Coordinates of C-alpha atoms and ligand atoms in Angstrom, one line a residue:
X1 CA 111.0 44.6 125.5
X2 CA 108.1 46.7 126.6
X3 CA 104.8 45.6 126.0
X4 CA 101.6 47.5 125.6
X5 CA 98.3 45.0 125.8
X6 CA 94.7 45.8 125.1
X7 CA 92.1 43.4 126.8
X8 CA 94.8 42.6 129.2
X9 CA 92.5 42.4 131.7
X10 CA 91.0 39.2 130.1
X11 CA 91.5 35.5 130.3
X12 CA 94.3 35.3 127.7
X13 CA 95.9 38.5 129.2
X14 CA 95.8 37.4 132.9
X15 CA 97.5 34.6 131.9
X16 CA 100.4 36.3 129.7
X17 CA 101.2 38.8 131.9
X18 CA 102.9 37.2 134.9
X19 CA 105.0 34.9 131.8
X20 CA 106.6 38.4 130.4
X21 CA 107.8 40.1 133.4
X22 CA 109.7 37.0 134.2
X23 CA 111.5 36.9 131.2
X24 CA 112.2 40.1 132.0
X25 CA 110.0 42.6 129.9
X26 CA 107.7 45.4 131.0
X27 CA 104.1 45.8 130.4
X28 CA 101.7 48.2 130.0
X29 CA 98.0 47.2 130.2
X30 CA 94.8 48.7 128.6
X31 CA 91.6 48.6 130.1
X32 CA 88.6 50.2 130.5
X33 CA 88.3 50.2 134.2
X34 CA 90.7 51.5 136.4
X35 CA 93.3 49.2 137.9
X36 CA 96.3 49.6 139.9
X37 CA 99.7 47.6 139.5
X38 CA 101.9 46.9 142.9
X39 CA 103.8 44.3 140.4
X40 CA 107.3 45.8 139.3
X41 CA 107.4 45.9 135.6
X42 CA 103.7 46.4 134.9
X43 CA 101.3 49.6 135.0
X44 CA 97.6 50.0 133.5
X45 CA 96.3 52.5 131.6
X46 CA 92.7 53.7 131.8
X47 CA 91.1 53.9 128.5
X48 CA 88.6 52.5 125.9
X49 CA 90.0 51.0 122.9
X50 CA 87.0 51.5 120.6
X51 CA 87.6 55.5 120.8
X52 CA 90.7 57.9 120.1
X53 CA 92.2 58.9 123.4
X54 CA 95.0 60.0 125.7
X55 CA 95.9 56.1 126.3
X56 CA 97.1 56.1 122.8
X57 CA 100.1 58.0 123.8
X58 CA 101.5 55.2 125.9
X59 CA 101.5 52.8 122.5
X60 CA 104.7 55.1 121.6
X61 CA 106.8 53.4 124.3
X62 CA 106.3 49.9 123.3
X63 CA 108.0 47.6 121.3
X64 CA 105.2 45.0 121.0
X65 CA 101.6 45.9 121.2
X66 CA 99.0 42.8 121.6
X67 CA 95.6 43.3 120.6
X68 CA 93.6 40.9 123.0
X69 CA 90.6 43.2 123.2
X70 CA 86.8 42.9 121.9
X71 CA 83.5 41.8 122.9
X72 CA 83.1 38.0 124.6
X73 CA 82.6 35.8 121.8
X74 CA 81.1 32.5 124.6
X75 CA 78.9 31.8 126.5
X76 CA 76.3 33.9 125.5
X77 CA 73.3 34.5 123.2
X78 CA 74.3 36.1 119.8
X79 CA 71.5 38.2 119.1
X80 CA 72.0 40.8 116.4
X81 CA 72.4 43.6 118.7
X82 CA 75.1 41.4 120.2
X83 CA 76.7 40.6 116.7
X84 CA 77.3 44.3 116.2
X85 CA 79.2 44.9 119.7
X86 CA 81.5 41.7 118.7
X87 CA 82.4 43.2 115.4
X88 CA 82.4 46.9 116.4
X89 CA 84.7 46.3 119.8
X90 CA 87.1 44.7 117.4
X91 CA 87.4 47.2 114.2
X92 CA 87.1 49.8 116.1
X93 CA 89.8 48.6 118.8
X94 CA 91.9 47.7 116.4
X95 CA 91.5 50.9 114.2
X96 CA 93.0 52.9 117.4
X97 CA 95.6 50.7 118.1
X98 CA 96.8 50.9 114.8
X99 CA 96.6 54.6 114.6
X100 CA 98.4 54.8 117.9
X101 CA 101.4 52.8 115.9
X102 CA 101.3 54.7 113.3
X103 CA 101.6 57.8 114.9
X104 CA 104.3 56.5 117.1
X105 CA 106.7 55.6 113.6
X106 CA 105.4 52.5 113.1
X107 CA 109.1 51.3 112.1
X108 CA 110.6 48.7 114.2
X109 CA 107.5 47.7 116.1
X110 CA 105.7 45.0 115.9
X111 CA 101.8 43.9 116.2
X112 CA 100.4 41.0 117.3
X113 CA 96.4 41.2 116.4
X114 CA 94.6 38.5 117.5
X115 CA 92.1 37.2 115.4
X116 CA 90.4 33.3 115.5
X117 CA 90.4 30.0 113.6
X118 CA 86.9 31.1 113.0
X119 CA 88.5 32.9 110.4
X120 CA 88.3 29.8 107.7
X121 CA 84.3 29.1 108.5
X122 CA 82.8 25.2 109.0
X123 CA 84.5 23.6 106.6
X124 CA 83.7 20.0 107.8
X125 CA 87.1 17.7 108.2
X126 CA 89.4 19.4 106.0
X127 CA 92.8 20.1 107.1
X128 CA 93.4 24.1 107.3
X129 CA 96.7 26.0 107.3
X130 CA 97.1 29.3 107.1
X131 CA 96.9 29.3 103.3
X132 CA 93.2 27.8 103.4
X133 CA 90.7 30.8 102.2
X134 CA 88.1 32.3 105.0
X135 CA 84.6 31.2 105.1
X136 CA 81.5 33.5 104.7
X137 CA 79.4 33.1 107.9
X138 CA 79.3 36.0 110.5
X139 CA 82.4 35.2 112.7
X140 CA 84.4 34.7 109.3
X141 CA 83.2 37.7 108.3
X142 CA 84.4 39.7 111.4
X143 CA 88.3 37.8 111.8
X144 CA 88.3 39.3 108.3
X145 CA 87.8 43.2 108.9
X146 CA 89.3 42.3 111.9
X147 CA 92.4 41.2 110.5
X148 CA 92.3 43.7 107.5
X149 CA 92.6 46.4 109.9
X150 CA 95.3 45.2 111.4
X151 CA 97.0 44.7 108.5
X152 CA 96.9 48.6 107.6
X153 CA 99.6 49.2 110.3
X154 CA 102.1 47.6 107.4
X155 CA 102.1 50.4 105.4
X156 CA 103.7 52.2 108.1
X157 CA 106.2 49.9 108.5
X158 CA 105.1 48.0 111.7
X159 CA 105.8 44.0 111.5
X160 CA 102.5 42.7 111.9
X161 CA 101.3 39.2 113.2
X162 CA 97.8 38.2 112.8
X163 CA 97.6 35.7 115.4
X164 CA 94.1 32.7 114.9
X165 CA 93.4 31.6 118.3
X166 CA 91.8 28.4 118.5
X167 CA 89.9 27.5 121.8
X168 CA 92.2 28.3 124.2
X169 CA 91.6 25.5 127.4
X170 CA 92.5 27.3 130.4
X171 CA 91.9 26.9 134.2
X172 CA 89.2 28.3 135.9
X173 CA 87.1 30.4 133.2
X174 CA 86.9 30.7 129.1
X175 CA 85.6 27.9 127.4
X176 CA 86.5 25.1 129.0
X177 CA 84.5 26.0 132.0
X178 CA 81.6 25.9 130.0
X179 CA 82.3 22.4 128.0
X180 CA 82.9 21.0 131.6
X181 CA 79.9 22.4 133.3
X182 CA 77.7 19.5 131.8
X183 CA 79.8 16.8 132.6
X184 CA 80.2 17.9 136.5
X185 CA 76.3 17.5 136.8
X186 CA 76.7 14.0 135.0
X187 CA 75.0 15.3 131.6
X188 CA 78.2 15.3 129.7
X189 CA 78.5 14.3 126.0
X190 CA 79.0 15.2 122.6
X191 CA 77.4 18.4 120.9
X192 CA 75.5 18.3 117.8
X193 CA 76.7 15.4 115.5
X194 CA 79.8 15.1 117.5
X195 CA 81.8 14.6 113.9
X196 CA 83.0 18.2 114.2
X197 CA 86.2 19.5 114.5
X198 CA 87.4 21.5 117.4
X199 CA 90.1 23.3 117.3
X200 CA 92.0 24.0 120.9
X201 CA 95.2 24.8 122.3
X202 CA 96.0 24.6 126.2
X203 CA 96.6 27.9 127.7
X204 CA 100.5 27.4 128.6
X205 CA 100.8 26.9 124.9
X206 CA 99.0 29.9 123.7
X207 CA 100.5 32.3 126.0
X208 CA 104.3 30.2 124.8
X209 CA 103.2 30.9 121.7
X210 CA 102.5 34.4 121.8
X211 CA 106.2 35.2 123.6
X212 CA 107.9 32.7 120.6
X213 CA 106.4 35.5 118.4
X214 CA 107.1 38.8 119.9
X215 CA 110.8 37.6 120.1
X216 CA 111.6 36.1 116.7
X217 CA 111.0 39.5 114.9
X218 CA 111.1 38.5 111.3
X219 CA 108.0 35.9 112.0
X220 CA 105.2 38.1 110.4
X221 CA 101.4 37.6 109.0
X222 CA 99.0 34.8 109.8
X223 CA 99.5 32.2 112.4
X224 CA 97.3 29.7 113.5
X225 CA 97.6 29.3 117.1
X226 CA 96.1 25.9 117.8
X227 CA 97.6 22.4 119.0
X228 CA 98.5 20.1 116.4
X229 CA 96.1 17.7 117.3
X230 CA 92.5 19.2 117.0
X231 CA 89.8 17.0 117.8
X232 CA 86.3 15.8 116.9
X233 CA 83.7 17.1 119.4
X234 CA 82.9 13.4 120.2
X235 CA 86.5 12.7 121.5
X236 CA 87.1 16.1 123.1
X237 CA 83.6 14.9 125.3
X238 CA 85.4 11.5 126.0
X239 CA 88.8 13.2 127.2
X240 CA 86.6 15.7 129.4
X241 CA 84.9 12.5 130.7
X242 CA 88.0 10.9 131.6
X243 CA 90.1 13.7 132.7
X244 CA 86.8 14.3 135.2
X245 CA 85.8 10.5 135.7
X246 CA 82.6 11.3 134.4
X247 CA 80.2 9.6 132.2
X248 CA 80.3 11.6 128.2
X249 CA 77.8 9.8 126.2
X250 CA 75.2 12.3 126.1
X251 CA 74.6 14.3 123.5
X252 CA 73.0 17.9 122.9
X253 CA 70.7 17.7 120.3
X254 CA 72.3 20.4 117.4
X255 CA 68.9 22.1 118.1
X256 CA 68.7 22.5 121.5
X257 CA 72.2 24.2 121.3
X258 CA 70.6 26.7 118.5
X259 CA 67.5 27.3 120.6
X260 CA 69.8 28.1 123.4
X261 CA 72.5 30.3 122.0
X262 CA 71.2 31.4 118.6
X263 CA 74.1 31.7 115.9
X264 CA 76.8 30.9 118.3
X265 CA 74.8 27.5 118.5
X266 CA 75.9 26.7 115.3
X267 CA 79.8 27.7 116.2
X268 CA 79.5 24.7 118.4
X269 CA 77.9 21.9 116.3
X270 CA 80.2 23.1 113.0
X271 CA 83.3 24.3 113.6
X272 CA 87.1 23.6 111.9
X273 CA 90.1 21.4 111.8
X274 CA 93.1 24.0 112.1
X275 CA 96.4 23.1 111.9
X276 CA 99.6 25.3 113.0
X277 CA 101.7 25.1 109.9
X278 CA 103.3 28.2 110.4
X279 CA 104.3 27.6 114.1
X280 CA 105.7 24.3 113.4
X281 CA 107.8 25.4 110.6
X282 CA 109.1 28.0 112.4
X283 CA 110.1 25.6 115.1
X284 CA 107.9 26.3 118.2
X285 CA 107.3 23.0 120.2
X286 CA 103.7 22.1 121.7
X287 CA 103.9 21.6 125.7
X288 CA 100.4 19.8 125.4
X289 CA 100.4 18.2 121.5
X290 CA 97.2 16.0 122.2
X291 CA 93.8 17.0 124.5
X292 CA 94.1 14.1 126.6
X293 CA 97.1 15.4 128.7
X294 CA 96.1 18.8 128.3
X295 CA 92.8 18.3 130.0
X296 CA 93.9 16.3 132.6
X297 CA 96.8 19.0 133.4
X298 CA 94.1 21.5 133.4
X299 CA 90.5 19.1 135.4
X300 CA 93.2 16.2 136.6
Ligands
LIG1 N1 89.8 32.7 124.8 C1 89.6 32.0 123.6 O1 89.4 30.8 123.6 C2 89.7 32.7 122.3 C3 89.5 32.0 121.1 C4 89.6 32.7 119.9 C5 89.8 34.1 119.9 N2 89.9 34.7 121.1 C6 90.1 36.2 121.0 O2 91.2 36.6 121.7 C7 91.0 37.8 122.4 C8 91.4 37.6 123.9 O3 90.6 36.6 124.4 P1 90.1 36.5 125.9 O4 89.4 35.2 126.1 O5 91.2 37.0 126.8 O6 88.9 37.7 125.9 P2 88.0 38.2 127.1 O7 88.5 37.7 128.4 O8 86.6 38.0 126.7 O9 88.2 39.8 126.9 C9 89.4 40.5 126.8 C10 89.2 42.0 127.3 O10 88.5 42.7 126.3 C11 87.9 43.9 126.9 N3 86.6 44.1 126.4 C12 85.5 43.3 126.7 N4 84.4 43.8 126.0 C13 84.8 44.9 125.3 C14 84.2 45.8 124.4 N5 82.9 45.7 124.1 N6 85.0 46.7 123.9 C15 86.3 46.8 124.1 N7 87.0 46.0 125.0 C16 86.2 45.0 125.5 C17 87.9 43.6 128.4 O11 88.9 44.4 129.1 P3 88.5 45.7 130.0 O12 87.1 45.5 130.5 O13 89.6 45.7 131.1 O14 88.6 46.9 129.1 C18 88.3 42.1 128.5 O15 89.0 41.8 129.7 C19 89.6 38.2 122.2 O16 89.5 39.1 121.1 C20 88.9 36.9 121.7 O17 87.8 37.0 120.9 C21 89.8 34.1 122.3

């Protein structure tokens, strides 16, 4: 199949690209800047997703799109100016995208739109599937339009996935680099309460994930793209210790983390206990099930 990506420039898309050419299908890339391919089977096109443009004609030769582009969410301070770029890059991005589809027939292609487990707000210990409602605080708010525009390339007949990343542990960058940083300088522990629910899947996993959907064409609508086994903040800190052989005991006042990061502070001392109902049912199997293995495949 041909594949055209947005954001593939990105963490999740430098780590899904090399995986699709070798099962054999071609990819086109999106990005802003302008990049060159010497890799047989994928080619970049120059272009920003938030506006209407000439890349938009290269959406017509792909079978799958994936919509991986939008503002950073981590790692830094959510001020409001910055809370209008992270929902703006995404409505807007994925306004285009789906007008590109559209345009292109719509019938018989399929969109993957990523959106986040953020989607359900902090909702304590509760279990969530993809039935559970979404919350009401900002980054609820923006998975929502988010979402709801991708949803709008339905009408034109395109199958469409809606795809809830959880915190996807990778190496080298994305957020594990920034839960680890702490620990490496021996000030590693639990954030906030530590009674929080993370939500995480290992980067193998996500990008598996993400293949197991483009292929099984009926699987359409929300997914929740997160390990089976979330985690409390207080036991993710102890696997990072251990994975690192590093002490994790202590904690980052809830404060401290708000002072610091403004409203992403409180991203990190709330959070969500996803589960991937809709994976499982549909038969995909976890590579890294529980955060102990996956972290020491990733810091071992
Ligand atoms: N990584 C995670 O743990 C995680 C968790 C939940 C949800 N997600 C979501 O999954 C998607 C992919 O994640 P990622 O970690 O790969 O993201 P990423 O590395 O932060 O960014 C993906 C790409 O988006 C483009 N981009 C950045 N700022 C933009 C802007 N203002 N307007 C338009 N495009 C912009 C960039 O491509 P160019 O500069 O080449 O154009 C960038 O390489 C994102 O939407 C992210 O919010 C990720």
């Amino acid at each position: 199949m041909k594949f055209f990506i947005t954001g593939a420039s990105g963490f999740v898309g430098r780590r899904l690209i090399a995986p699709l050419l070798q099962s054999g299908h071609q990819v086109i890339g999106l990005s802003r800047g302008a990049r060159e391919s010497k890799t047989e089977g994928l080619s970049w096109v120059q272009g920003d997703p938030n506006q209407p443009g000439d890349w938009q004609a290269a959406v017509a030769e792909a079978d799958v799109a994936i919509n991986l582009a939008g503002a950073n969410l981590f790692g830094r301070r959510w001020t409001e100016d910055y809370k209008k770029v992270i929902l703006e890059s995404r409505i807007a991005g994925t306004k285009n995208l789906v007008e590109a589809l559209v345009a292109a027939g719509g019938r018989g292609k399929k969109l993957i739109s990523t959106s986040a487990v953020g989607y359900y707000g902090f909702r304590g210990d509760e279990e969530l599937d993809e039935y559970s409602p979404p919350g009401l605080d900002f980054l609820a708010m923006v998975c929502r339009h988010w979402e709801s525009e991708a949803i709008k390339a339905e009408a034109a007949g395109v199958r469409v996935v809606r795809a809830r990343f959880g915190i996807v542990l990778g190496r080298r960058g994305g957020a594990l680099e920034q839960v680890v940083r702490p620990f490496r300088m021996f000030l590693g522990g639990p954030l906030g309460g530590g009674k929080q629910y993370f939500s995480w899947i290992h980067q193998n996993d996500l990008v598996a994930a993400l293949l197991f959907l483009a292929e099984n064409e009926k699987l359409t609508g929300p997914f929740n793209l997160t390990a089976p086994n979330p985690v409390t903040n207080r036991d993710l800190a102890r696997a990072v210790g251990q994975a690192l052989r590093k002490p994790s005991f202590i904690p980052t006042p809830a404060f401290v983390l708000r002072l610091a990061l403004g409203e992403f502070g409180s991203v990190l001392v709330q959070g969500q206990r996803a589960l991937p109902q809709r994976l499982t049912e549909a038969g995909f199997e976890f590579q890294f099930p529980q955060v102990d293995t996956a972290l020491v495949d990733l810091l071992g």
